[in-house]
Structure formats: C-alpha cells, structure tokens
mmCIF file of C-alpha atoms in Angstrom:
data_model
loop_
_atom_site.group_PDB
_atom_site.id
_atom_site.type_symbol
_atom_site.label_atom_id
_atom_site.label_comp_id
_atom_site.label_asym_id
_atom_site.label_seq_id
_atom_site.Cartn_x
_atom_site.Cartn_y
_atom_site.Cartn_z
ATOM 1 C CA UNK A 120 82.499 1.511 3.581
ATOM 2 C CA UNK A 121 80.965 0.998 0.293
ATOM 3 C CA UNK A 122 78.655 3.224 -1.118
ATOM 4 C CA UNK A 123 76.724 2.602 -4.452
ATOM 5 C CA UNK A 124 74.680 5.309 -6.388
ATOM 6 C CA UNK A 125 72.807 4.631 -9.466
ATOM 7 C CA UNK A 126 71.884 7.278 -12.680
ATOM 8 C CA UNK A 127 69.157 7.779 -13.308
ATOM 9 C CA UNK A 128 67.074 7.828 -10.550
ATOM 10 C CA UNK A 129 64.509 7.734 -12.775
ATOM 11 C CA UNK A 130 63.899 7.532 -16.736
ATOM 12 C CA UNK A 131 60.749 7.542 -18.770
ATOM 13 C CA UNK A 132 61.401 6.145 -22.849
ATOM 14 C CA UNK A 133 58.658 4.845 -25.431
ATOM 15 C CA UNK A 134 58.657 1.390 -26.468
ATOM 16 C CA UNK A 135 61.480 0.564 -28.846
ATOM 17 C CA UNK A 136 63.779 2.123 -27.259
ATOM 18 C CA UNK A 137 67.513 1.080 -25.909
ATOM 19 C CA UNK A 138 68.552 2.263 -22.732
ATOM 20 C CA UNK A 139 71.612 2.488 -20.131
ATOM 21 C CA UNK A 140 71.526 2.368 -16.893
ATOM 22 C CA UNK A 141 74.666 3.305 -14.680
ATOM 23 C CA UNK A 142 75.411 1.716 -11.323
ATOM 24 C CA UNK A 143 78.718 2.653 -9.363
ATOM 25 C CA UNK A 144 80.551 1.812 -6.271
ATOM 26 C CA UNK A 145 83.284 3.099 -4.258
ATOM 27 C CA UNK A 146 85.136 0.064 -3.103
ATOM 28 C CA UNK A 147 86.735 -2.452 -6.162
ATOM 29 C CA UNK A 148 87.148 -4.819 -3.809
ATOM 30 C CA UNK A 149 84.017 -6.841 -5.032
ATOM 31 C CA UNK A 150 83.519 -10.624 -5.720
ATOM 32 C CA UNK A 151 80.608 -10.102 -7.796
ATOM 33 C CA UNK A 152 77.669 -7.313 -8.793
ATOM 34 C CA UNK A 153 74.223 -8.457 -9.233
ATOM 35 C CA UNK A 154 71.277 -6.441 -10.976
ATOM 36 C CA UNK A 155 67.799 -7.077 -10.033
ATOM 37 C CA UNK A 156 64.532 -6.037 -11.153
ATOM 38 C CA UNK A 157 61.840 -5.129 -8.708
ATOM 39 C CA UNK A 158 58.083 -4.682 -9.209
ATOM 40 C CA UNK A 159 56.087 -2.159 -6.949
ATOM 41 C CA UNK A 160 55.417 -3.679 -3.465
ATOM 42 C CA UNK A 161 56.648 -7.000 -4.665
ATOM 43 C CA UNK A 162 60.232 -8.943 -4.273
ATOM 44 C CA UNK A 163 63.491 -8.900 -6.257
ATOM 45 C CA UNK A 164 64.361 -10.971 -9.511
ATOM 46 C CA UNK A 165 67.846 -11.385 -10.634
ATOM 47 C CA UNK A 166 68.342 -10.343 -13.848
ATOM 48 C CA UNK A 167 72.483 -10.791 -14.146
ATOM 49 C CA UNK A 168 75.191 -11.600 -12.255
ATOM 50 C CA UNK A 169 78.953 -10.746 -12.741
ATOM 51 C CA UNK A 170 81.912 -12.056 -11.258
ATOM 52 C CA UNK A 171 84.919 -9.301 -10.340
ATOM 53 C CA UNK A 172 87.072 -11.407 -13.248
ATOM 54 C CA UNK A 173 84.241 -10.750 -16.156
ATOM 55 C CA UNK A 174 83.575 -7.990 -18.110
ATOM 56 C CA UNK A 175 80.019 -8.439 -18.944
ATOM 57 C CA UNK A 176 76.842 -10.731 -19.166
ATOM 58 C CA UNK A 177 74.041 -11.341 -21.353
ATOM 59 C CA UNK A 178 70.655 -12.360 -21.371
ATOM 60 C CA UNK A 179 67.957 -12.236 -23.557
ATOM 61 C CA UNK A 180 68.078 -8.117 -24.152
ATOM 62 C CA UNK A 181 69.580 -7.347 -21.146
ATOM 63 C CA UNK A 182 73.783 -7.071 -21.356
ATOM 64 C CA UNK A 183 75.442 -6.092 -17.986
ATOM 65 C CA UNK A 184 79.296 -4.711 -18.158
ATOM 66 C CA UNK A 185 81.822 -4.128 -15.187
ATOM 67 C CA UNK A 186 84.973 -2.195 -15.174
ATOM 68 C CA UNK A 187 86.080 -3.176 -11.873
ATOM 69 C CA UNK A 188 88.751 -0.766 -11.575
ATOM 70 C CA UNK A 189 86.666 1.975 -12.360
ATOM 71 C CA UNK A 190 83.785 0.766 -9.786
ATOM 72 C CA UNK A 191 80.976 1.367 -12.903
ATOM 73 C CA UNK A 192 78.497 -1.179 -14.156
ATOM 74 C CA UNK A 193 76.116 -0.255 -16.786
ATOM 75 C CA UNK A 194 73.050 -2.862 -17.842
ATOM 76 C CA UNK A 195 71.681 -2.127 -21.544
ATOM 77 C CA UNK A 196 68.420 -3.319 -22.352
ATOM 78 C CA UNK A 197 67.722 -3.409 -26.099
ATOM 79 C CA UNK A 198 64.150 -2.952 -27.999
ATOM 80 C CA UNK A 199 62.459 -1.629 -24.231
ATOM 81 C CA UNK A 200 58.586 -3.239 -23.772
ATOM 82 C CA UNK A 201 56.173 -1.742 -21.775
ATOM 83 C CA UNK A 202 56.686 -5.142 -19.812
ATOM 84 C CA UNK A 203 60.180 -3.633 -18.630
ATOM 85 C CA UNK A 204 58.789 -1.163 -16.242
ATOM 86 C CA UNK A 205 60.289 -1.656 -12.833
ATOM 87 C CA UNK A 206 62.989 -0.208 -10.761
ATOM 88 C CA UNK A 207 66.243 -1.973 -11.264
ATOM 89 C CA UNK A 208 68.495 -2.726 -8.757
ATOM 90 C CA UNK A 209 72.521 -3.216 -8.691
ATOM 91 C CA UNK A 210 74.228 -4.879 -5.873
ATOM 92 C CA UNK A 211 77.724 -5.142 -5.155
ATOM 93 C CA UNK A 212 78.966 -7.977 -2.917
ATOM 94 C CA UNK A 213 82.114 -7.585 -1.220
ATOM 95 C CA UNK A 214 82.064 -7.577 2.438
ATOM 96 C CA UNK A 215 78.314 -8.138 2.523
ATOM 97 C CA UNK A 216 75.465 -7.921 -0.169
ATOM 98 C CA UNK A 217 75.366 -3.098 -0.993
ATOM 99 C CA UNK A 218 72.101 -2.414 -2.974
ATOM 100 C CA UNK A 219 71.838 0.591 -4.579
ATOM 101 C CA UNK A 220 68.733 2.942 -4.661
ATOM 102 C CA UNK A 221 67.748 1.974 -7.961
ATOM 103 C CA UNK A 222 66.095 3.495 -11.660
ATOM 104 C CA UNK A 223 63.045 3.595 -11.674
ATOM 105 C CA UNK A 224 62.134 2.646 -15.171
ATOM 106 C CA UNK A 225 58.978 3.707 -17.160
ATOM 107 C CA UNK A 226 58.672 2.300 -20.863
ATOM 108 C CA UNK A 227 55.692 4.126 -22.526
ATOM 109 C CA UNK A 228 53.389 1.939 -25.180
ATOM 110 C CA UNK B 41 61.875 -23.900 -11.234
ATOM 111 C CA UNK B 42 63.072 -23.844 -7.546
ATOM 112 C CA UNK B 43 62.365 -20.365 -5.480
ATOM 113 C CA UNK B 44 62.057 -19.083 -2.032
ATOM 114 C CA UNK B 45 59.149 -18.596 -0.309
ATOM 115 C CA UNK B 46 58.334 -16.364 2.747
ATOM 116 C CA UNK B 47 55.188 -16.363 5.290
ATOM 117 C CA UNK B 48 53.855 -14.550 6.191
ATOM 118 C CA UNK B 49 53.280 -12.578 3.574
ATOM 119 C CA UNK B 50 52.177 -9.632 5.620
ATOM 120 C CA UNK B 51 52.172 -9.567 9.267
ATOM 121 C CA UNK B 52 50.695 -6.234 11.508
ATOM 122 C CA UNK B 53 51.803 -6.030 15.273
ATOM 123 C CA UNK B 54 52.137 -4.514 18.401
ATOM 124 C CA UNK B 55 55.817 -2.316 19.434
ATOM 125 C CA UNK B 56 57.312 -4.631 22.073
ATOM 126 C CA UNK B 57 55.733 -7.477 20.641
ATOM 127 C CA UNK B 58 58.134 -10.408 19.529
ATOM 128 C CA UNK B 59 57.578 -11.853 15.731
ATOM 129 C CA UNK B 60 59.262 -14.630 13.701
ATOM 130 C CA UNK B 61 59.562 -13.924 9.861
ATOM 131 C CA UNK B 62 60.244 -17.364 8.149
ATOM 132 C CA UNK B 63 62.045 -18.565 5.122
ATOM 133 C CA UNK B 64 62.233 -21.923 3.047
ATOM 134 C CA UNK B 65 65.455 -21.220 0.898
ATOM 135 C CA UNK B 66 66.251 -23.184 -2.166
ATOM 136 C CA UNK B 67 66.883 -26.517 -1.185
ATOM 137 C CA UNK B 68 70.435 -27.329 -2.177
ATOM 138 C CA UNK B 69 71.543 -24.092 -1.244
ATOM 139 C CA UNK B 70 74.283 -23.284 1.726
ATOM 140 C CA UNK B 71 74.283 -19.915 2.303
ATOM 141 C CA UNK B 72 71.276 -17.490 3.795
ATOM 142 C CA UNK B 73 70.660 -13.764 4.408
ATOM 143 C CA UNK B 74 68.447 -11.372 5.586
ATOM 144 C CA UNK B 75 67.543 -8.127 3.997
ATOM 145 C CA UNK B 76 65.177 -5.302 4.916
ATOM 146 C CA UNK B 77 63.755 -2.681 2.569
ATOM 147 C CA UNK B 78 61.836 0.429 4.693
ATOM 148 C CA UNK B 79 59.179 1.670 2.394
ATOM 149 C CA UNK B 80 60.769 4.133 -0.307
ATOM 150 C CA UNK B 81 64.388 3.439 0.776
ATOM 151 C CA UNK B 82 67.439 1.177 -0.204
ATOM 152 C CA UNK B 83 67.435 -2.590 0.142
ATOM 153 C CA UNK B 84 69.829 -2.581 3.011
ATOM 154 C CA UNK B 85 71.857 -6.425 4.159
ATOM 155 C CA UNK B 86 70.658 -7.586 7.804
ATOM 156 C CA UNK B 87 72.674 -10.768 8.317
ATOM 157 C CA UNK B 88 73.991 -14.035 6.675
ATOM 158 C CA UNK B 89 73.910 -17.683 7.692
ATOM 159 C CA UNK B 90 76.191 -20.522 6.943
ATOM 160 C CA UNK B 91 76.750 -23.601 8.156
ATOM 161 C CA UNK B 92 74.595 -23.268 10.988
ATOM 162 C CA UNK B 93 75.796 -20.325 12.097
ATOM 163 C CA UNK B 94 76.174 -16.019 11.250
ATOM 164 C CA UNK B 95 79.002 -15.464 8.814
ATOM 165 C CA UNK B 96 78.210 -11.614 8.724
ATOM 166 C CA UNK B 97 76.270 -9.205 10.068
ATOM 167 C CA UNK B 98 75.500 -5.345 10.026
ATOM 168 C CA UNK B 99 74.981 -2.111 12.064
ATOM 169 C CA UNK B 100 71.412 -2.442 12.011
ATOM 170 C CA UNK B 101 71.475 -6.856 13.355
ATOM 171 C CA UNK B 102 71.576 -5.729 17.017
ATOM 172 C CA UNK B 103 70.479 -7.680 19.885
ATOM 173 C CA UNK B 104 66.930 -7.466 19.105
ATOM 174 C CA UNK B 105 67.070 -9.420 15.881
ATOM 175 C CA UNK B 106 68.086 -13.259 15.872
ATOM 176 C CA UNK B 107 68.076 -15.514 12.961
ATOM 177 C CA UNK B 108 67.608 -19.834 13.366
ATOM 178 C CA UNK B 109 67.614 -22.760 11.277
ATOM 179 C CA UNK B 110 65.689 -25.042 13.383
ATOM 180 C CA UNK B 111 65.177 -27.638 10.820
ATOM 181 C CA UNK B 112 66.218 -28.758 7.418
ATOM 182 C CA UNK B 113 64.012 -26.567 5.348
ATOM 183 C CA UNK B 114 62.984 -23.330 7.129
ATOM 184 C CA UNK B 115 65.230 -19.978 7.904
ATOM 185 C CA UNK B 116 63.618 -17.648 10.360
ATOM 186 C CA UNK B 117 64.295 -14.195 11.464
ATOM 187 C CA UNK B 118 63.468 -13.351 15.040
ATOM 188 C CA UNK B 119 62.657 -9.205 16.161
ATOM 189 C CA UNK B 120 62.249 -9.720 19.816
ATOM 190 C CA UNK B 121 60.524 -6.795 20.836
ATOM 191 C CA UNK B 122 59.372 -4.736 17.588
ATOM 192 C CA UNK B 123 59.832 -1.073 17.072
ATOM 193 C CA UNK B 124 57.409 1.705 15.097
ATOM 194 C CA UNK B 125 60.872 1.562 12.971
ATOM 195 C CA UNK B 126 60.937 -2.361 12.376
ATOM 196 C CA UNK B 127 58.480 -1.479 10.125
ATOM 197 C CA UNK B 128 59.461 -2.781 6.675
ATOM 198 C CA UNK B 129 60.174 -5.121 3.816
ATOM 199 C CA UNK B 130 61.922 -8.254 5.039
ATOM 200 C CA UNK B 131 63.375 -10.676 2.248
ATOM 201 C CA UNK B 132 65.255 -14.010 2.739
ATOM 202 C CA UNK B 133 67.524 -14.915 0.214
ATOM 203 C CA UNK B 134 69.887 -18.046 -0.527
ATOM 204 C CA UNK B 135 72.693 -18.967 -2.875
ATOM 205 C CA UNK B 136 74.548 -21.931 -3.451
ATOM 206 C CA UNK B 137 78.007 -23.101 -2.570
ATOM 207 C CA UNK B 138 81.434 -21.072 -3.917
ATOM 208 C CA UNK B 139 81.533 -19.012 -0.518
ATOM 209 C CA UNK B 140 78.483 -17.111 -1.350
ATOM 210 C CA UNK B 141 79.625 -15.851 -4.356
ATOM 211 C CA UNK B 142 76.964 -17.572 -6.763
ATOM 212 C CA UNK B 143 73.412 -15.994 -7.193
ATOM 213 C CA UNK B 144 71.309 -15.023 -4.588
ATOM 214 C CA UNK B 145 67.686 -15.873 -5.114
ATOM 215 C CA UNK B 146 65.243 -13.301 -3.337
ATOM 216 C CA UNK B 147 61.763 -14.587 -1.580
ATOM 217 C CA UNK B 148 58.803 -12.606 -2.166
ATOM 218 C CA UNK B 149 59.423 -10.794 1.158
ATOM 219 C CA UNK B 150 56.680 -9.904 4.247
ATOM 220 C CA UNK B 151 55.368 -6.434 5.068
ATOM 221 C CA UNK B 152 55.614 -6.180 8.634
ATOM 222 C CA UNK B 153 53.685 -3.228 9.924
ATOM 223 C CA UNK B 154 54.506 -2.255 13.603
ATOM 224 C CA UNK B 155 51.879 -0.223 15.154
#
C-alpha cells in the first residue's frame, strides 16, 4: 500500500527566502506525482506535475524533482513572497491518486 | 481558463439523510474522481469514473456512496444515508485522456456538515 509522508510538516521563513520541501513515497511504482497548493478552507491548485520518466519540472519559481527509484520528490521555490503561504500538497498516482499530509508554509513580510 | 466547479458549496444535513454532491468537470476531459478531505486530515481518493463507468475505487467507497454521470456536463456523488463521519471536504476532479495520467484539475470542493 503506498504511503507518502512529507518534511516539514510545517516551516516558517521571511520573504526572500528559498526553500525545499521533501515529499516521499513507499511504492516506485508511480505514473506520475503531482504537487498542489492549498489555501485554508479552500480547494487544491496544481502547481507541477511529473511523469515517472522525468526528473524534474519548472514553473515560474517553483522547480519540482523526482528520483523515482528513491521514492523522494522535493519542490524548491525560489525568492519566497508572503503570497506563497499555503500548505502544499504532493500526490503520487499509481494505483489511485495518495496525497500526502502536506507543509504547511508560512512566508513572513 | 477552463475549471471545475462544485455546488453546493456548503451543504448541512441530517445522519440518515441522502445528499447528492455535484460536479461539472472540464469539458473535454475523460476521466473523473472523487476525493474527500475530513477537517485537519489527508486528502484521501474516493473513486474514479471513466467511460461511463468506476475504473477504481477505495476502502472508504462502500455501498453507501454512488457516483453518476447523468448527462453530458455534470458528475455527482451520491451518500445515501449520511453519517456524523461523512462529515467533510468533498472535491471532484478531472483530467484528460492518456489513461488518467495527465493533470488532474481540483473543483473548489463542498463542506458537507452532517449533524
């Protein structure tokens, strides 16, 4: 069954800052891993998505890797904004769509 | 740009009372699921819909829930007789073709509160 934990559960940086967060899963077996960004009490809003044969993804600030083998995904967001606080999400879809519990992300002005 | 969009956005009922989330997915898209997010806990997969028909399910898509395309355009989710635990976060999402492997684009959600 696949599992998926995320580090940190939470972090708290001033603006300016670039940050990492981790996602990992148990099971390789994946055909893609998704991260999303949700706002309190509202919906989700991909942010990346990465297919088992690619290594990473950018967008904007945001860069998303995956080592498959080693079932870790990281997603680097450059210059942080006050704007960026949310909890982000990673997903893994293999046999069906595994969220994991999310960072909850605070970027101090 | 194209989204989904869920009504209602918050719905309060009665345990044992039946309720119908619904859904209007991205237009071209094939593929539909269910998700469910209790309040402080992970977004966990109900149930996805292709082709007229449930491709997957899990643990928690028992006998209570059911999930329809009745038309063209609209996805619902069925609870037929709520529980204090239904209580949650329900998002629809869709994705395109490529056996589901493409994007998923999340609705807003509804709050249902089960009293």
């Amino acid at each position: 069954k696949q599992e998926v934990t995320q580090i940190p559960a939470a972090l708290s940086v001033p603006e300016g800052e670039n940050l990492v967060l981790n996602c990992s899963f148990t099971d390789s077996a994946i055909y893609n891993l998704q991260w999303f960004r949700q706002d309190p009490g509202k919906g989700l809003t991909s942010l990346l998505l990465i297919q088992s044969s690619q290594r990473e993804q950018t967008s904007g600030r945001l860069n998303a890797s995956l080592d498959k083998s080693s079932g870790r995904s990281t997603l680097y967001i450059a210059a942080s904004q006050p704007g960026d606080s949310a909890t982000y999400l990673c997903a893994v879809n293999g046999q069906n769509f595994v969220f994991g519990p999310g960072t909850r992300l605070s970027v101090l002005p | 740009e194209p989204e989904v969009t869920q009504t209602p956005s918050h719905q309060v009922t009665q345990m044992g009372q039946e309720v119908i989330l619904r859904c209007v997915p991205i237009s071209n898209h094939l593929y539909f699921y269910w998700y469910r997010q209790i309040l402080g806990q992970k977004v966990e997969f109900l149930v996805s819909f292709y082709n007229n028909e449930i491709s997957e399910k899990s643990e928690i898509f028992d006998d209570q829930f059911s999930v329809e395309r009745p038309d063209g355009s609209n996805f619902t989710l069925k609870i037929r007789s709520t529980k204090l635990e239904d209580s949650a976060m329900y998002f629809c999402a869709s994705s395109g073709g490529s056996g589901g492997q493409e994007t998923q684009y999340f609705g807003p959600g509804t709050r249902l509160l089960v009293l």
